[in-house]
Amino acid sequence: MSLQPERYDEDNYFDSAISYETEPNYSTLAQSTGKILKAKGCILRIYNPSNEKLEIKGYFGFNYNDLPSPLLDRDSGIAGWVFKNMKSCSIANVNADRRFINHTRLILHNLLAVPVLYDTRVYGTLTVYDKVNKKGFNQKDLWYLKIAADYVASNVKNLLLSKKYQTYYHNSIYSFARAIEAKDSYTVGHCDRVASMAVKIGQQMQLPEKQIYNLKIAAFLHDIGKIGIREDILNKNSHLTLAEYDDIKQHPLIGVKILQPLQMAEEVLEGIRYHHERYDGKGYPSGIQGDEIPLFARIVAVADAFDAITSDRAYRRGSDFNSAIQGIKENMNRQFCPNVVNGFLSLI
Ligand SMILES: [Fe+2]
């Protein structure tokens, strides 16, 4: 694994992280729908606006190779007609219907299709094929199929809302990072380098994906509280007075205060609040020690220090890679948690 940091790309920096709202298993839904309606097959298609196709998201009763058009034009075939007109459709003899395009090797007879609707928006279609008793689908089948489609529609709607919320959340994070970069020239690139390193250490320590996502945010925003520190102190090239240093020491607490309205996970806020604590208890702002210091803060501390040592400052050049690693090693158990340092060292 490389210690080389990556510059973040705002379009996908957090998108590569996990989305906690996941699609349900639509093939299970297709299977239960097909079985309850005594159909030989069932297909759920959801419209994808980016390619303007109705995509198969779940199916039952078909082999993968027999699936009719996994990507169907939105105005093509019976599914396209149902989607476009937002109307249900029951066909006793599909082969006599001009709209029907049989893309499969299967011989199909009858079908029942309903739009996947939420309020006035249509998200896709749900279709069952070939009633086992050959009498075709009835009103009761239609009623049930609409319920199944309603379930899918509310699910798709929730997913879209959740994605929208997630985008706002990520954009807020970028805005905060830009704000601190605008104020403190040293932090330009520092936030993403520390986040990149923290993620690598977290992965090395085998943290679960959900924690890695939160760790990335905590590391990215660890110095956000510097927004509340006077610029002349932040960018001072000479030694700080004791009073100025006391001011600087407030930045972890200010950071937490700034982010509190966003209702971030507690572990994110803890990572920010305690990132200047030391393993020997001589850090700030609380002076807690050892494993009392939350794990995220112990990880961010190492990632932050490594980047600080290797970066150039106005008043000094950054140390070389080997001296930086040596510096981290020497401070194991004093400034840094040994487990985190071992995770860091195993990246080399
Ligand atoms: Fe800091």
Coordinates of C-alpha atoms and ligand atoms in Angstrom, one line a residue:
M1 CA 0.0 0.0 0.0
S2 CA 1.3 3.5 -0.8
L3 CA 1.6 6.3 1.6
Q4 CA 1.2 8.7 -1.2
P5 CA -1.8 10.9 -0.5
E6 CA -4.5 11.5 -3.1
R7 CA -5.9 14.9 -3.9
Y8 CA -9.7 14.6 -3.4
D9 CA -12.0 14.9 -6.3
E10 CA -15.1 16.6 -5.1
D11 CA -17.4 14.8 -7.5
N12 CA -16.7 11.4 -6.1
Y13 CA -14.6 11.8 -3.0
F14 CA -17.3 10.6 -0.6
D15 CA -19.5 8.8 -3.2
S16 CA -17.0 6.0 -3.2
A17 CA -18.0 5.5 0.4
I18 CA -20.9 3.3 1.3
S19 CA -24.4 4.4 0.9
Y20 CA -26.4 3.0 3.8
E21 CA -29.7 3.2 1.9
T22 CA -29.5 0.1 -0.2
E23 CA -31.9 -1.3 -2.7
P24 CA -33.9 -4.2 -1.4
N25 CA -33.5 -7.5 -3.2
Y26 CA -35.9 -6.9 -6.0
S27 CA -35.5 -10.4 -7.3
T28 CA -36.9 -11.7 -4.0
L29 CA -39.8 -9.4 -4.5
A30 CA -40.3 -10.5 -8.1
Q31 CA -40.2 -14.1 -6.9
S32 CA -42.8 -13.7 -4.2
T33 CA -45.0 -11.6 -6.5
G34 CA -44.8 -14.2 -9.2
K35 CA -45.5 -17.1 -6.8
I36 CA -48.5 -15.4 -5.1
L37 CA -50.0 -14.5 -8.5
K38 CA -49.2 -18.1 -9.8
A39 CA -47.3 -16.6 -12.7
K40 CA -44.5 -18.3 -14.6
G41 CA -42.4 -15.1 -14.6
C42 CA -42.2 -11.6 -13.1
I43 CA -40.0 -8.7 -14.1
L44 CA -39.4 -5.4 -12.4
R45 CA -38.0 -2.6 -14.5
I46 CA -36.9 0.8 -13.1
Y47 CA -36.3 3.8 -15.4
N48 CA -32.8 5.1 -15.5
P49 CA -32.8 8.8 -16.5
S50 CA -29.1 8.8 -17.4
N51 CA -29.5 6.3 -20.3
E52 CA -33.3 6.8 -20.7
K53 CA -33.8 3.0 -20.5
L54 CA -36.1 0.8 -18.4
E55 CA -33.6 -1.5 -16.7
I56 CA -34.4 -4.9 -15.2
K57 CA -33.8 -4.7 -11.5
G58 CA -35.4 -7.9 -10.4
Y59 CA -36.8 -11.0 -12.1
F60 CA -38.2 -14.4 -11.5
G61 CA -38.9 -17.4 -13.7
F62 CA -36.4 -16.5 -16.4
N63 CA -32.9 -17.6 -17.0
Y64 CA -30.6 -14.7 -17.2
N65 CA -30.0 -15.3 -20.9
D66 CA -33.7 -15.4 -21.6
L67 CA -34.5 -12.0 -20.0
P68 CA -36.3 -9.8 -22.5
S69 CA -34.2 -6.7 -23.2
P70 CA -32.4 -5.9 -19.9
L71 CA -32.3 -2.3 -21.2
L72 CA -35.5 -1.4 -22.9
D73 CA -36.3 1.9 -24.6
R74 CA -38.8 3.8 -22.4
D75 CA -41.4 3.8 -25.2
S76 CA -40.8 0.4 -26.5
G77 CA -42.8 -2.8 -25.9
I78 CA -45.6 -3.3 -23.4
A79 CA -43.5 -2.1 -20.5
G80 CA -42.7 1.0 -22.4
W81 CA -46.4 1.6 -23.1
V82 CA -47.3 1.1 -19.4
F83 CA -44.5 3.4 -18.3
K84 CA -45.4 6.1 -20.8
N85 CA -49.2 6.0 -20.2
M86 CA -48.9 5.3 -16.5
K87 CA -51.7 2.7 -16.9
S88 CA -52.1 -0.9 -16.1
C89 CA -52.4 -3.4 -18.9
S90 CA -53.7 -6.9 -19.0
I91 CA -53.2 -8.9 -22.2
A92 CA -54.8 -12.4 -22.7
N93 CA -52.8 -13.1 -25.9
V94 CA -49.5 -11.3 -26.0
N95 CA -48.6 -12.6 -29.5
A96 CA -51.7 -10.8 -31.0
D97 CA -50.7 -7.5 -29.4
R98 CA -48.8 -5.1 -31.7
R99 CA -47.0 -3.5 -28.7
F100 CA -45.5 -6.8 -27.7
I101 CA -41.9 -7.5 -28.6
N102 CA -40.7 -10.9 -27.6
H103 CA -37.0 -10.7 -27.1
T104 CA -36.8 -14.1 -25.5
R105 CA -36.7 -17.6 -26.7
L106 CA -39.6 -18.3 -24.4
I107 CA -43.1 -18.7 -25.6
L108 CA -45.3 -16.3 -23.6
H109 CA -49.1 -16.2 -23.6
N110 CA -50.6 -13.7 -21.3
L111 CA -49.3 -10.9 -19.0
L112 CA -50.4 -8.3 -16.5
A113 CA -48.3 -5.1 -16.1
V114 CA -48.6 -2.1 -13.8
P115 CA -46.7 1.1 -13.6
V116 CA -44.5 1.7 -10.5
L117 CA -46.1 5.0 -9.4
Y118 CA -45.6 7.4 -6.5
D119 CA -48.1 10.3 -6.6
T120 CA -47.8 11.5 -10.1
R121 CA -44.3 10.2 -10.8
V122 CA -43.7 6.9 -12.6
Y123 CA -40.5 5.1 -11.7
G124 CA -40.8 1.8 -13.7
T125 CA -43.0 -1.2 -14.4
L126 CA -43.9 -4.5 -12.8
T127 CA -45.0 -7.3 -15.0
V128 CA -46.1 -10.9 -14.4
Y129 CA -46.2 -13.4 -17.3
D130 CA -48.3 -16.5 -18.0
K131 CA -50.8 -17.4 -15.3
V132 CA -50.2 -21.0 -14.5
N133 CA -53.9 -22.0 -14.8
K134 CA -53.9 -20.5 -18.4
K135 CA -57.1 -18.5 -17.6
G136 CA -55.2 -15.3 -17.5
F137 CA -54.8 -12.7 -14.7
N138 CA -57.9 -11.4 -12.9
Q139 CA -58.9 -8.3 -10.9
K140 CA -57.6 -9.7 -7.7
D141 CA -54.2 -10.3 -9.3
L142 CA -54.2 -6.7 -10.5
W143 CA -55.0 -5.5 -7.0
Y144 CA -52.1 -7.4 -5.6
L145 CA -49.7 -6.4 -8.3
K146 CA -50.4 -2.7 -7.6
I147 CA -49.6 -3.2 -3.9
A148 CA -46.3 -4.8 -4.9
A149 CA -45.6 -1.9 -7.3
D150 CA -46.5 0.6 -4.5
Y151 CA -44.0 -1.0 -2.2
V152 CA -41.3 -0.6 -4.9
A153 CA -42.3 3.0 -5.7
S154 CA -42.0 4.1 -2.0
N155 CA -38.7 2.4 -1.8
V156 CA -37.3 4.1 -4.9
K157 CA -38.7 7.4 -3.7
N158 CA -36.9 6.9 -0.3
L159 CA -33.7 6.0 -2.0
L160 CA -33.8 9.1 -4.2
L161 CA -34.5 11.3 -1.2
S162 CA -31.7 9.7 0.7
K163 CA -29.2 10.2 -2.2
K164 CA -30.3 13.9 -2.3
Y165 CA -29.7 14.3 1.4
Q166 CA -26.4 12.6 1.1
T167 CA -25.3 14.9 -1.7
Y168 CA -26.3 18.0 0.5
Y169 CA -24.3 16.5 3.4
H170 CA -21.2 15.9 1.3
N171 CA -21.5 19.4 -0.3
S172 CA -21.6 20.9 3.2
I173 CA -18.4 19.1 4.1
Y174 CA -16.7 20.4 1.0
S175 CA -17.9 23.9 1.8
F176 CA -16.4 23.7 5.3
A177 CA -13.1 22.5 3.9
R178 CA -13.0 25.3 1.4
A179 CA -13.8 27.8 4.1
I180 CA -10.9 26.7 6.3
E181 CA -8.6 26.5 3.2
A182 CA -9.5 30.1 2.4
K183 CA -8.5 31.3 5.8
D184 CA -5.4 29.2 6.6
S185 CA -3.1 28.7 3.6
Y186 CA -1.4 25.8 5.4
T187 CA -4.6 23.7 5.3
V188 CA -4.7 23.8 1.5
G189 CA -4.4 20.1 0.6
H190 CA -3.7 19.2 4.3
C191 CA -7.4 18.1 4.9
D192 CA -7.4 15.6 2.1
R193 CA -3.9 14.3 2.7
V194 CA -4.8 13.6 6.4
A195 CA -8.1 12.0 5.4
S196 CA -6.4 9.8 2.8
M197 CA -3.8 8.7 5.4
A198 CA -6.4 8.1 8.1
V199 CA -8.4 5.9 5.8
K200 CA -5.4 3.8 5.0
I201 CA -4.5 3.4 8.6
G202 CA -8.2 2.6 9.4
Q203 CA -8.3 0.0 6.6
Q204 CA -5.0 -1.5 7.9
M205 CA -6.6 -1.8 11.3
Q206 CA -9.5 -3.6 9.6
L207 CA -12.2 -1.1 10.7
P208 CA -15.6 -1.8 9.1
E209 CA -16.6 0.2 6.0
K210 CA -19.1 2.3 7.8
Q211 CA -16.5 3.4 10.3
I212 CA -14.0 4.1 7.5
Y213 CA -16.6 6.4 6.0
N214 CA -17.0 8.4 9.2
L215 CA -13.2 8.3 9.8
K216 CA -12.7 10.0 6.4
I217 CA -15.1 12.8 7.4
A218 CA -13.6 13.3 10.8
A219 CA -10.1 13.4 9.3
F220 CA -11.2 15.7 6.5
L221 CA -12.7 18.2 8.9
H222 CA -10.4 17.8 11.9
D223 CA -9.1 21.4 11.7
I224 CA -12.4 23.0 10.8
G225 CA -12.4 24.9 14.2
K226 CA -9.5 27.0 12.9
I227 CA -12.2 29.0 11.2
G228 CA -12.8 30.5 14.6
I229 CA -9.1 31.4 15.3
R230 CA -7.7 34.8 14.3
E231 CA -6.0 34.8 11.0
D232 CA -2.9 36.7 12.3
I233 CA -2.4 33.9 14.8
L234 CA -3.0 31.1 12.3
N235 CA -0.6 32.5 9.7
K236 CA 2.1 33.8 12.2
N237 CA 5.6 32.9 11.0
S238 CA 7.3 33.4 14.4
H239 CA 6.7 31.7 17.7
L240 CA 3.3 32.1 19.3
T241 CA 2.9 33.7 22.7
L242 CA 1.3 31.7 25.4
A243 CA -2.0 33.5 25.0
E244 CA -2.0 32.9 21.3
Y245 CA -1.2 29.2 21.8
D246 CA -4.2 29.1 24.2
D247 CA -6.4 30.5 21.5
I248 CA -5.1 27.9 19.0
K249 CA -5.9 25.1 21.5
Q250 CA -9.6 26.0 21.3
H251 CA -9.9 24.8 17.7
P252 CA -10.9 21.2 18.3
L253 CA -13.8 22.5 20.5
I254 CA -14.8 25.2 18.1
G255 CA -14.8 22.6 15.3
V256 CA -17.3 20.4 17.2
K257 CA -19.5 23.5 17.9
I258 CA -19.5 24.4 14.2
L259 CA -20.5 20.9 13.1
Q260 CA -23.1 20.1 15.8
P261 CA -26.1 21.4 13.8
L262 CA -25.2 18.8 11.0
Q263 CA -26.0 16.0 13.5
M264 CA -22.9 14.1 12.5
A265 CA -22.1 10.7 14.0
E266 CA -20.7 11.0 17.6
E267 CA -17.5 9.2 16.5
V268 CA -16.9 11.9 13.9
L269 CA -17.2 14.7 16.5
E270 CA -15.0 12.8 18.9
G271 CA -12.4 12.4 16.3
I272 CA -12.3 16.2 15.9
R273 CA -12.7 17.1 19.5
Y274 CA -9.7 14.9 20.7
H275 CA -7.3 14.9 17.7
H276 CA -4.7 16.9 19.7
E277 CA -4.9 14.7 22.8
R278 CA -1.7 12.7 23.5
Y279 CA -1.4 9.1 24.5
D280 CA 0.5 10.1 27.7
G281 CA -2.2 12.6 28.7
K282 CA -0.2 15.7 27.9
G283 CA -2.3 16.9 25.0
Y284 CA -5.3 19.3 24.7
P285 CA -8.1 20.3 25.2
S286 CA -9.0 17.6 27.8
G287 CA -5.8 15.9 28.8
I288 CA -7.3 12.5 28.5
Q289 CA -4.9 9.6 27.9
G290 CA -4.3 6.1 26.5
D291 CA -7.4 4.3 25.2
E292 CA -9.6 6.9 26.8
I293 CA -8.9 8.9 23.7
P294 CA -11.5 7.8 21.1
L295 CA -10.0 5.7 18.3
F296 CA -10.7 8.2 15.5
A297 CA -8.8 10.9 17.3
R298 CA -5.8 8.6 17.9
I299 CA -5.8 7.8 14.1
V300 CA -6.2 11.4 13.0
A301 CA -3.4 12.4 15.4
V302 CA -0.9 10.1 13.6
A303 CA -2.1 11.1 10.1
D304 CA -2.1 14.8 11.0
A305 CA 1.4 14.6 12.5
F306 CA 2.8 12.7 9.6
D307 CA 1.5 15.3 7.1
A308 CA 2.6 18.2 9.3
I309 CA 6.1 16.9 9.6
T310 CA 6.5 16.3 5.9
S311 CA 4.9 19.5 4.7
D312 CA 6.7 22.8 4.1
R313 CA 5.8 25.7 6.4
A314 CA 6.5 29.4 5.9
Y315 CA 9.2 29.2 8.5
R316 CA 10.7 25.7 7.7
R317 CA 11.0 23.0 5.1
G318 CA 9.2 19.7 5.7
S319 CA 11.2 16.7 6.9
D320 CA 11.9 13.9 4.5
F321 CA 9.8 10.7 4.5
N322 CA 12.3 8.6 6.6
S323 CA 12.8 11.2 9.3
A324 CA 9.0 11.7 9.6
I325 CA 8.5 8.0 10.1
Q326 CA 11.3 7.9 12.7
G327 CA 9.6 10.9 14.5
I328 CA 6.3 9.0 14.6
K329 CA 8.1 5.8 15.9
E330 CA 9.9 7.7 18.6
N331 CA 6.7 9.2 19.9
M332 CA 4.9 5.9 20.1
N333 CA 3.3 5.6 23.6
R334 CA 4.1 9.2 24.3
Q335 CA 2.2 11.2 21.7
F336 CA 0.7 8.3 19.7
C337 CA -1.3 5.2 20.3
P338 CA 1.0 2.1 19.7
N339 CA -1.8 0.2 17.8
V340 CA -2.3 3.1 15.5
V341 CA 1.4 3.6 14.9
N342 CA 1.8 -0.1 14.1
G343 CA -1.1 0.2 11.6
F344 CA 0.7 3.2 10.1
L345 CA 4.1 1.4 10.0
S346 CA 2.6 -1.6 8.3
L347 CA 1.6 0.6 5.4
I348 CA 5.3 1.2 4.5
Ligands
FE1 FE -5.6 20.5 14.7

